[in-house]
mmCIF file of C-alpha atoms in Angstrom:
data_model
loop_
_atom_site.group_PDB
_atom_site.id
_atom_site.type_symbol
_atom_site.label_atom_id
_atom_site.label_comp_id
_atom_site.label_asym_id
_atom_site.label_seq_id
_atom_site.Cartn_x
_atom_site.Cartn_y
_atom_site.Cartn_z
ATOM 1 C CA MET A 766 31.680 48.777 -58.180
ATOM 2 C CA ARG A 767 30.663 45.760 -56.133
ATOM 3 C CA PRO A 768 27.548 44.169 -54.639
ATOM 4 C CA LEU A 769 26.650 44.973 -51.045
ATOM 5 C CA THR A 770 27.651 42.835 -48.086
ATOM 6 C CA ASP A 771 24.976 41.487 -45.773
ATOM 7 C CA THR A 772 25.483 44.170 -43.101
ATOM 8 C CA GLU A 773 25.377 46.909 -45.704
ATOM 9 C CA THR A 774 22.230 45.414 -47.199
ATOM 10 C CA LYS A 775 20.576 45.319 -43.797
ATOM 11 C CA THR A 776 21.486 48.944 -43.040
ATOM 12 C CA LEU A 777 20.208 50.080 -46.418
ATOM 13 C CA PHE A 778 16.922 48.219 -46.137
ATOM 14 C CA THR A 779 16.372 49.444 -42.581
ATOM 15 C CA LYS A 780 16.652 52.997 -43.831
ATOM 16 C CA LEU A 781 14.411 52.414 -46.817
ATOM 17 C CA ALA A 782 11.838 50.570 -44.709
ATOM 18 C CA HIS A 783 11.576 53.683 -42.506
ATOM 19 C CA TYR A 784 9.703 55.371 -45.342
ATOM 20 C CA THR A 785 8.145 52.490 -47.217
ATOM 21 C CA GLY A 786 5.751 49.704 -46.478
ATOM 22 C CA SER A 787 5.883 46.032 -47.299
ATOM 23 C CA SER A 788 5.854 46.785 -51.030
ATOM 24 C CA LEU A 789 9.568 47.553 -50.799
ATOM 25 C CA SER A 790 10.312 43.983 -51.868
ATOM 26 C CA SER A 791 9.011 44.862 -55.339
ATOM 27 C CA LEU A 792 12.183 46.936 -55.771
ATOM 28 C CA LEU A 793 14.139 43.753 -56.270
ATOM 29 C CA THR A 794 11.631 41.683 -58.153
ATOM 30 C CA PRO A 795 11.059 42.540 -61.812
ATOM 31 C CA SER A 796 7.719 44.166 -62.564
ATOM 32 C CA THR A 797 7.399 42.174 -65.781
ATOM 33 C CA ALA A 798 8.476 38.702 -66.814
ATOM 34 C CA ASP A 799 11.411 40.182 -68.712
ATOM 35 C CA SER A 800 14.602 39.520 -66.754
ATOM 36 C CA SER A 801 16.314 42.662 -68.104
ATOM 37 C CA ASP A 802 13.958 44.732 -65.964
ATOM 38 C CA HIS A 803 15.518 43.280 -62.840
ATOM 39 C CA HIS A 804 17.252 45.900 -60.679
ATOM 40 C CA VAL A 805 20.120 45.504 -58.232
ATOM 41 C CA PHE A 806 21.953 47.588 -55.659
ATOM 42 C CA ARG A 807 25.632 48.290 -56.296
ATOM 43 C CA ILE A 808 28.152 50.209 -54.232
ATOM 44 C CA GLN A 809 30.831 52.423 -55.735
ATOM 45 C CA ASN A 810 33.001 54.784 -53.689
ATOM 46 C CA SER A 811 30.732 54.284 -50.632
ATOM 47 C CA ARG A 812 27.695 55.422 -52.680
ATOM 48 C CA VAL A 813 24.864 53.001 -53.296
ATOM 49 C CA TYR A 814 23.237 52.909 -56.715
ATOM 50 C CA TYR A 815 19.983 51.315 -57.803
ATOM 51 C CA VAL A 816 20.875 49.921 -61.221
ATOM 52 C CA ARG A 817 19.322 47.764 -63.896
ATOM 53 C CA SER A 818 21.104 44.417 -63.793
ATOM 54 C CA THR A 819 22.104 44.522 -67.455
ATOM 55 C CA LEU A 820 23.685 47.929 -66.955
ATOM 56 C CA ALA A 821 25.486 46.706 -63.839
ATOM 57 C CA ASN A 822 26.938 43.828 -65.821
ATOM 58 C CA LEU A 823 28.121 46.175 -68.530
ATOM 59 C CA ALA A 824 29.684 48.483 -65.954
ATOM 60 C CA THR A 825 32.036 45.712 -64.805
ATOM 61 C CA SER A 826 34.146 46.464 -67.881
ATOM 62 C CA ILE A 827 34.979 49.909 -66.499
ATOM 63 C CA ALA A 828 37.767 50.132 -63.947
ATOM 64 C CA ARG A 829 36.765 51.182 -60.452
ATOM 65 C CA PRO A 830 38.742 54.440 -60.397
ATOM 66 C CA ASN A 831 37.259 55.440 -63.752
ATOM 67 C CA LEU A 832 33.639 54.705 -62.921
ATOM 68 C CA LEU A 833 31.987 57.813 -61.530
ATOM 69 C CA SER A 834 28.342 56.791 -61.202
ATOM 70 C CA LEU A 835 25.657 54.635 -62.728
ATOM 71 C CA GLY A 836 21.943 54.147 -62.301
ATOM 72 C CA THR A 837 20.133 56.059 -59.547
ATOM 73 C CA CYS A 838 22.104 57.099 -56.489
ATOM 74 C CA VAL A 839 20.170 56.032 -53.386
ATOM 75 C CA GLY A 840 22.542 57.396 -50.776
ATOM 76 C CA LYS A 841 25.917 56.898 -49.210
ATOM 77 C CA PHE A 842 27.504 55.025 -46.354
ATOM 78 C CA THR A 843 29.250 57.191 -43.798
ATOM 79 C CA LYS A 844 32.595 56.194 -42.381
ATOM 80 C CA THR A 845 30.869 54.998 -39.223
ATOM 81 C CA GLY A 846 28.747 52.602 -41.289
ATOM 82 C CA LYS A 847 25.470 54.549 -41.172
ATOM 83 C CA PHE A 848 23.476 55.186 -44.300
ATOM 84 C CA ARG A 849 22.373 58.610 -45.495
ATOM 85 C CA LEU A 850 19.611 58.826 -48.061
ATOM 86 C CA HIS A 851 20.026 61.275 -50.915
ATOM 87 C CA ILE A 852 17.214 63.252 -52.526
ATOM 88 C CA THR A 853 17.741 61.204 -55.698
ATOM 89 C CA ALA A 854 16.284 58.226 -53.840
ATOM 90 C CA LEU A 855 12.900 59.970 -53.695
ATOM 91 C CA ASP A 856 11.820 58.514 -57.015
ATOM 92 C CA VAL A 857 12.644 55.040 -55.719
ATOM 93 C CA ILE A 858 10.904 55.524 -52.370
ATOM 94 C CA ALA A 859 7.818 57.575 -53.303
ATOM 95 C CA PRO A 860 5.856 54.870 -55.154
ATOM 96 C CA HIS A 861 6.243 52.531 -52.171
ATOM 97 C CA ALA A 862 5.677 55.116 -49.411
ATOM 98 C CA ARG A 863 3.457 53.974 -46.566
ATOM 99 C CA TYR A 864 2.725 57.285 -44.867
ATOM 100 C CA LYS A 865 2.226 60.424 -46.911
ATOM 101 C CA VAL A 866 1.525 64.072 -46.260
ATOM 102 C CA TRP A 867 0.012 66.249 -48.973
ATOM 103 C CA VAL A 868 0.948 69.899 -48.791
ATOM 104 C CA LYS A 869 -1.265 72.648 -50.159
ATOM 105 C CA ALA A 870 0.043 74.849 -52.944
ATOM 106 C CA ASN A 871 0.667 77.747 -50.570
ATOM 107 C CA GLY A 872 2.884 75.534 -48.408
ATOM 108 C CA GLU A 873 5.026 74.022 -51.159
ATOM 109 C CA MET A 874 7.563 76.788 -51.546
ATOM 110 C CA PRO A 875 8.097 77.407 -47.810
ATOM 111 C CA PHE A 876 8.714 73.682 -47.401
ATOM 112 C CA LEU A 877 11.063 73.469 -50.390
ATOM 113 C CA TYR A 878 13.039 76.385 -49.014
ATOM 114 C CA GLY A 879 13.641 74.498 -45.801
ATOM 115 C CA GLY A 880 10.650 75.453 -43.676
ATOM 116 C CA HIS A 881 8.459 73.131 -41.656
ATOM 117 C CA VAL A 882 5.157 71.800 -42.845
ATOM 118 C CA VAL A 883 2.744 73.824 -40.759
ATOM 119 C CA LYS A 884 -0.704 72.585 -39.881
ATOM 120 C CA ALA A 885 -2.360 75.231 -42.030
ATOM 121 C CA HIS A 886 -0.499 73.993 -45.120
ATOM 122 C CA VAL A 887 -1.426 70.322 -44.781
ATOM 123 C CA GLY A 888 -4.011 69.390 -47.355
ATOM 124 C CA ARG A 889 -4.437 65.808 -46.183
ATOM 125 C CA TRP A 890 -2.420 63.046 -44.602
ATOM 126 C CA SER A 891 -2.401 59.284 -44.129
ATOM 127 C CA GLU A 892 -4.337 58.020 -41.152
ATOM 128 C CA ASP A 893 -2.766 56.553 -38.019
ATOM 129 C CA VAL A 894 0.742 57.842 -38.573
ATOM 130 C CA PRO A 895 2.832 56.873 -35.540
ATOM 131 C CA GLU A 896 5.209 59.395 -34.004
ATOM 132 C CA HIS A 897 8.767 59.718 -35.364
ATOM 133 C CA GLN A 898 7.788 57.864 -38.508
ATOM 134 C CA GLY A 899 9.266 58.721 -41.878
ATOM 135 C CA VAL A 900 6.808 60.186 -44.351
ATOM 136 C CA VAL A 901 6.939 61.296 -47.948
ATOM 137 C CA VAL A 902 5.767 64.842 -48.559
ATOM 138 C CA LEU A 903 3.787 65.371 -51.735
ATOM 139 C CA SER A 904 2.136 68.292 -53.405
ATOM 140 C CA MET A 905 -1.607 68.201 -53.946
ATOM 141 C CA GLY A 906 -0.907 67.022 -57.500
ATOM 142 C CA ASP A 907 0.835 63.893 -56.128
ATOM 143 C CA VAL A 908 4.307 65.104 -57.040
ATOM 144 C CA PRO A 909 6.805 63.947 -54.411
ATOM 145 C CA LEU A 910 8.613 66.952 -52.938
ATOM 146 C CA ASP A 911 10.772 65.435 -50.218
ATOM 147 C CA ARG A 912 10.774 63.077 -47.287
ATOM 148 C CA GLY A 913 10.547 63.985 -43.653
ATOM 149 C CA MET B 92 83.005 -43.535 -85.756
ATOM 150 C CA PRO B 93 85.018 -40.452 -85.037
ATOM 151 C CA THR B 94 85.052 -39.593 -88.651
ATOM 152 C CA LYS B 95 81.352 -39.803 -88.649
ATOM 153 C CA ALA B 96 81.173 -37.728 -85.754
ATOM 154 C CA LYS B 97 83.417 -35.154 -87.308
ATOM 155 C CA THR B 98 81.370 -35.114 -90.357
ATOM 156 C CA GLY B 99 78.345 -34.767 -88.296
ATOM 157 C CA SER B 100 79.879 -31.934 -86.483
ATOM 158 C CA THR B 101 80.793 -30.283 -89.672
ATOM 159 C CA LYS B 102 77.314 -30.718 -90.846
ATOM 160 C CA GLY B 103 76.083 -29.065 -87.776
ATOM 161 C CA ASN B 104 78.598 -26.365 -88.164
ATOM 162 C CA LYS B 105 77.501 -25.823 -91.631
ATOM 163 C CA LYS B 106 73.973 -25.602 -90.524
ATOM 164 C CA ARG B 107 74.854 -23.192 -87.769
ATOM 165 C CA SER B 108 77.129 -21.203 -89.957
ATOM 166 C CA SER B 109 74.407 -20.793 -92.426
ATOM 167 C CA ALA B 110 72.513 -18.555 -90.116
ATOM 168 C CA PRO B 111 75.278 -16.034 -89.456
ATOM 169 C CA SER B 112 76.092 -16.091 -93.157
ATOM 170 C CA LYS B 113 72.650 -14.698 -93.723
ATOM 171 C CA SER B 114 73.400 -11.940 -91.411
ATOM 172 C CA GLY B 115 76.581 -11.326 -93.258
ATOM 173 C CA SER B 116 79.233 -12.202 -90.701
ATOM 174 C CA GLY B 117 81.075 -14.427 -93.184
ATOM 175 C CA SER B 118 81.644 -18.160 -93.543
ATOM 176 C CA GLY B 119 84.566 -19.062 -91.331
ATOM 177 C CA SER B 120 85.964 -22.131 -89.665
ATOM 178 C CA GLY B 121 84.502 -24.251 -87.051
ATOM 179 C CA SER B 122 82.620 -24.493 -83.908
ATOM 180 C CA LYS B 123 84.358 -21.699 -81.838
ATOM 181 C CA ARG B 124 82.845 -18.769 -83.582
ATOM 182 C CA PRO B 125 79.217 -19.025 -82.874
ATOM 183 C CA LYS B 126 79.848 -19.321 -79.081
ATOM 184 C CA PRO B 127 81.091 -15.842 -78.453
ATOM 185 C CA THR B 128 78.623 -14.418 -80.889
ATOM 186 C CA SER B 129 75.765 -16.058 -79.057
ATOM 187 C CA SER B 130 77.002 -15.008 -75.601
ATOM 188 C CA LYS B 131 77.725 -11.398 -76.461
ATOM 189 C CA PRO B 132 74.279 -10.310 -77.555
ATOM 190 C CA THR B 133 72.756 -11.989 -74.519
ATOM 191 C CA ALA B 134 75.059 -9.993 -72.226
ATOM 192 C CA THR B 135 74.292 -6.810 -73.969
ATOM 193 C CA GLN B 136 70.630 -7.555 -73.929
ATOM 194 C CA HIS B 137 70.605 -8.290 -70.230
ATOM 195 C CA LYS B 138 72.115 -5.058 -69.107
ATOM 196 C CA PRO B 139 69.467 -2.693 -70.373
ATOM 197 C CA LYS B 140 66.781 -5.059 -69.239
ATOM 198 C CA SER B 141 68.070 -5.038 -65.715
ATOM 199 C CA THR B 142 68.401 -1.232 -65.650
ATOM 200 C CA SER B 143 64.940 -0.635 -67.082
ATOM 201 C CA ALA B 144 63.406 -2.915 -64.509
ATOM 202 C CA SER B 145 65.038 -1.073 -61.638
ATOM 203 C CA THR B 146 63.864 2.299 -62.889
ATOM 204 C CA SER B 147 60.376 0.995 -63.381
ATOM 205 C CA ILE B 148 60.366 -0.236 -59.796
ATOM 206 C CA LYS B 149 61.614 3.115 -58.636
ATOM 207 C CA LYS B 150 58.926 4.856 -60.631
ATOM 208 C CA THR B 151 56.143 2.606 -59.441
ATOM 209 C CA ARG B 152 57.220 2.854 -55.816
ATOM 210 C CA LYS B 153 54.881 5.110 -53.919
ATOM 211 C CA PRO B 154 56.034 7.862 -51.593
ATOM 212 C CA PRO B 155 56.068 6.907 -47.907
ATOM 213 C CA HIS B 156 52.970 8.884 -46.931
ATOM 214 C CA LEU B 157 51.003 6.860 -49.471
ATOM 215 C CA ARG B 158 52.555 3.550 -48.575
ATOM 216 C CA TYR B 159 51.611 3.724 -44.895
ATOM 217 C CA SER B 160 48.531 5.051 -43.264
ATOM 218 C CA GLU B 161 48.779 7.121 -40.124
ATOM 219 C CA LYS B 162 47.271 4.357 -38.036
ATOM 220 C CA GLU B 163 49.897 1.820 -39.069
ATOM 221 C CA LEU B 164 52.701 4.048 -37.849
ATOM 222 C CA LYS B 165 51.367 4.027 -34.289
ATOM 223 C CA ILE B 166 52.012 7.691 -33.695
ATOM 224 C CA PRO B 167 50.412 9.174 -30.568
ATOM 225 C CA SER B 168 47.400 11.245 -31.510
ATOM 226 C CA LEU B 169 47.600 15.044 -31.452
ATOM 227 C CA ASN B 170 45.596 17.219 -29.093
ATOM 228 C CA GLY B 171 42.650 18.099 -31.325
ATOM 229 C CA ILE B 172 40.764 20.280 -28.871
ATOM 230 C CA LYS B 173 39.958 23.717 -30.311
ATOM 231 C CA PRO B 174 40.175 26.628 -27.912
ATOM 232 C CA THR B 175 36.845 28.428 -27.470
ATOM 233 C CA GLY B 176 38.237 31.737 -28.711
ATOM 234 C CA VAL B 177 39.328 30.278 -32.026
ATOM 235 C CA GLN B 178 36.356 29.991 -34.319
ATOM 236 C CA LYS B 179 38.071 30.532 -37.643
ATOM 237 C CA VAL B 180 37.230 27.929 -40.192
ATOM 238 C CA PRO B 181 40.183 26.819 -42.314
ATOM 239 C CA ASN B 182 39.905 27.485 -46.060
ATOM 240 C CA LYS B 183 37.388 30.220 -45.387
ATOM 241 C CA LYS B 184 36.905 32.907 -48.050
ATOM 242 C CA LYS B 185 38.971 35.996 -47.371
ATOM 243 C CA GLY B 186 37.505 39.484 -47.542
ATOM 244 C CA LYS B 187 33.900 40.610 -47.845
ATOM 245 C CA ILE B 188 31.031 38.240 -48.437
ATOM 246 C CA PHE B 189 28.605 39.738 -50.917
ATOM 247 C CA VAL B 190 24.875 39.197 -51.135
ATOM 248 C CA GLU B 191 24.688 38.670 -54.858
ATOM 249 C CA ASP B 192 21.697 36.398 -55.235
ATOM 250 C CA GLY B 193 18.170 37.696 -55.056
ATOM 251 C CA GLU B 194 17.162 35.088 -52.513
ATOM 252 C CA GLY B 195 19.640 36.334 -49.921
ATOM 253 C CA MET B 196 18.540 39.918 -50.502
ATOM 254 C CA ARG B 197 14.897 38.977 -50.138
ATOM 255 C CA ALA B 198 15.606 37.091 -46.927
ATOM 256 C CA ILE B 199 17.376 40.104 -45.399
ATOM 257 C CA MET B 200 14.560 42.361 -46.565
ATOM 258 C CA ALA B 201 11.972 40.088 -44.983
ATOM 259 C CA ILE B 202 13.822 40.216 -41.649
ATOM 260 C CA VAL B 203 14.117 44.014 -41.812
ATOM 261 C CA MET B 204 10.483 44.443 -42.810
ATOM 262 C CA ALA B 205 9.308 42.205 -39.978
ATOM 263 C CA GLU B 206 11.371 44.244 -37.507
ATOM 264 C CA LYS B 207 9.986 47.530 -38.837
ATOM 265 C CA GLU B 208 6.465 46.161 -38.851
ATOM 266 C CA GLY B 209 6.848 45.153 -35.232
ATOM 267 C CA ASP B 210 8.188 48.590 -34.346
ATOM 268 C CA VAL B 211 5.337 50.387 -36.090
ATOM 269 C CA GLU B 212 2.814 48.049 -34.508
ATOM 270 C CA SER B 213 4.205 48.630 -31.026
ATOM 271 C CA LYS B 214 4.183 52.377 -31.641
ATOM 272 C CA MET B 215 0.563 52.216 -32.737
ATOM 273 C CA MET B 216 -0.344 50.144 -29.699
ATOM 274 C CA ARG B 217 1.394 52.602 -27.420
ATOM 275 C CA ALA B 218 -0.370 55.521 -29.113
ATOM 276 C CA ARG B 219 -3.718 53.753 -28.797
ATOM 277 C CA ARG B 220 -3.117 52.994 -25.125
ATOM 278 C CA MET B 221 -2.136 56.611 -24.494
ATOM 279 C CA GLU B 222 -5.271 57.735 -26.273
ATOM 280 C CA GLU B 223 -7.348 55.437 -24.083
ATOM 281 C CA VAL B 224 -5.703 56.794 -20.940
ATOM 282 C CA ARG B 225 -6.327 60.334 -22.157
ATOM 283 C CA GLU B 226 -9.977 59.511 -22.853
ATOM 284 C CA ALA B 227 -10.378 57.960 -19.424
ATOM 285 C CA LYS B 228 -8.842 61.050 -17.803
ATOM 286 C CA LYS B 229 -11.136 63.315 -19.750
ATOM 287 C CA ALA B 230 -14.175 61.245 -18.786
ATOM 288 C CA GLU B 231 -13.063 61.320 -15.158
ATOM 289 C CA ALA B 232 -12.652 65.097 -15.235
ATOM 290 C CA GLU B 233 -16.069 65.527 -16.848
ATOM 291 C CA LYS B 234 -17.640 63.292 -14.251
ATOM 292 C CA ARG B 235 -16.040 65.245 -11.442
ATOM 293 C CA GLU B 236 -17.210 68.512 -12.967
ATOM 294 C CA ALA B 237 -20.740 67.166 -13.334
ATOM 295 C CA GLY B 238 -20.721 65.976 -9.717
ATOM 296 C CA ARG B 239 -19.544 69.344 -8.504
ATOM 297 C CA ARG B 240 -22.188 71.140 -10.525
ATOM 298 C CA GLU B 241 -24.849 68.803 -9.239
ATOM 299 C CA GLY B 242 -23.788 69.401 -5.675
ATOM 300 C CA LEU B 243 -23.966 73.128 -6.205
ATOM 301 C CA GLU B 244 -27.372 72.898 -7.802
ATOM 302 C CA GLY B 245 -28.602 70.736 -4.953
ATOM 303 C CA ARG B 246 -27.331 73.175 -2.397
ATOM 304 C CA LYS B 247 -28.966 76.061 -4.263
ATOM 305 C CA GLU B 248 -32.233 74.206 -4.403
ATOM 306 C CA GLU B 249 -31.993 73.417 -0.728
ATOM 307 C CA ILE B 250 -31.408 77.021 0.168
ATOM 308 C CA ARG B 251 -34.260 78.078 -2.054
ATOM 309 C CA MET B 252 -36.558 75.562 -0.416
ATOM 310 C CA LYS B 253 -35.510 76.650 3.020
ATOM 311 C CA GLY B 254 -36.299 80.249 2.209
ATOM 312 C CA LYS B 255 -39.669 79.311 0.829
ATOM 313 C CA GLU B 256 -40.490 77.248 3.884
ATOM 314 C CA LYS B 257 -39.460 80.010 6.221
ATOM 315 C CA ARG B 258 -41.592 82.457 4.376
ATOM 316 C CA LYS B 259 -44.465 80.065 4.388
ATOM 317 C CA ARG B 260 -44.137 79.391 8.091
ATOM 318 C CA ARG B 261 -43.994 83.077 8.852
ATOM 319 C CA GLY B 262 -47.139 83.676 6.864
ATOM 320 C CA VAL B 263 -48.974 80.923 8.677
ATOM 321 C CA GLU B 264 -47.892 82.277 12.043
ATOM 322 C CA GLU B 265 -49.146 85.723 11.160
ATOM 323 C CA ILE B 266 -52.484 84.423 10.106
ATOM 324 C CA GLN B 267 -52.749 82.466 13.345
ATOM 325 C CA ARG B 268 -51.965 85.531 15.376
ATOM 326 C CA LEU B 269 -54.498 87.527 13.502
ATOM 327 C CA VAL B 270 -57.114 84.839 13.911
ATOM 328 C CA GLU B 271 -56.405 84.374 17.650
ATOM 329 C CA PRO B 272 -59.165 85.908 19.958
ATOM 330 C CA ASP B 273 -56.609 87.042 22.453
ATOM 331 C CA GLY B 274 -56.005 90.464 20.965
ATOM 332 C CA GLY B 275 -53.499 91.764 23.525
ATOM 333 C CA LYS B 276 -50.691 90.816 21.429
ATOM 334 C CA VAL B 277 -52.364 91.981 18.281
ATOM 335 C CA LYS B 278 -52.964 95.329 19.828
ATOM 336 C CA GLU B 279 -49.398 95.524 20.814
ATOM 337 C CA ARG B 280 -48.501 94.722 17.292
ATOM 338 C CA THR B 281 -50.918 97.276 15.907
ATOM 339 C CA SER B 282 -49.652 99.865 18.390
ATOM 340 C CA LYS B 283 -46.194 99.053 17.205
ATOM 341 C CA LYS B 284 -47.271 99.482 13.661
ATOM 342 C CA VAL B 285 -48.703 102.970 14.216
ATOM 343 C CA LYS B 286 -46.541 105.419 12.453
ATOM 344 C CA LYS B 287 -45.207 108.397 14.248
ATOM 345 C CA ARG B 288 -46.462 111.553 12.880
ATOM 346 C CA VAL B 289 -45.236 115.002 13.297
ATOM 347 C CA SER B 290 -47.614 117.829 12.783
ATOM 348 C CA PHE B 291 -46.780 121.454 12.597
ATOM 349 C CA GLY B 292 -48.879 124.210 13.738
#
């Protein structure tokens, strides 16, 4: 487990910023005055984890080959240096999402089974969404389903 | 006189001999003894002194690179020009450089966010411009359609008017003919108007 290098950090943030707005910076700053709430990004076996700083410090006592995972897995770096987001990152992204699409109840299951979000299933959506922009898909009850 | 002197000498001897007697060397005869005793310790004392001094000098002597500066040696200066390809800083940290502090992370995030913001903004601008172009095209098409329709309507109206005028003119002409005293033509017309009849039996 180690901190990210500057290129890795840039790649990761570029990917995250595709889905989120300017509130992404609140990921790094603690929500309360308590310093234990502070979160950091750590990389282990090419996977990036979003971890509480106290937990990350504790994890240094575990040898690298023995440490399987910690915190929330955000995604992984490919061998070519690109970053792939995992579904586990949805909980990290969703509160800071800039563009959202709400899917009606009848469109939830088709979407979760891999189908497209058809126009008839869209309950509402954020205004002025530019083309090829990452969005977070939510159910009508504001439960994040996926990103697209 | 010599006897005095002898006595004096003995006195002195006695005095001198008193000192070694304290040390325990014994009370012996005469003036010969103290000489070697006095010379011997001095010789023995000198030797270690001389050796200790030489070692101390050796110890205190600095190594040559500290004794002389490079300038004093008058050595021609080295070629200190760095080739343009070589940019490696000596004593640089090996391996990866981590972004451990929050400040560095925040700085990178700010750069990334600004880039993304710019991208989104440009996309929005492009979309808005495209929308404007589309609107303008639509307005143009509508205008053309309206112009065409207007032209058609105008033509229709014109034709209608022409027909009306023709009819009107014809009616006026007929009335004139009917009113005219010269009935030759009217007769002709009336004769023309007479229907042919066929009667049987």
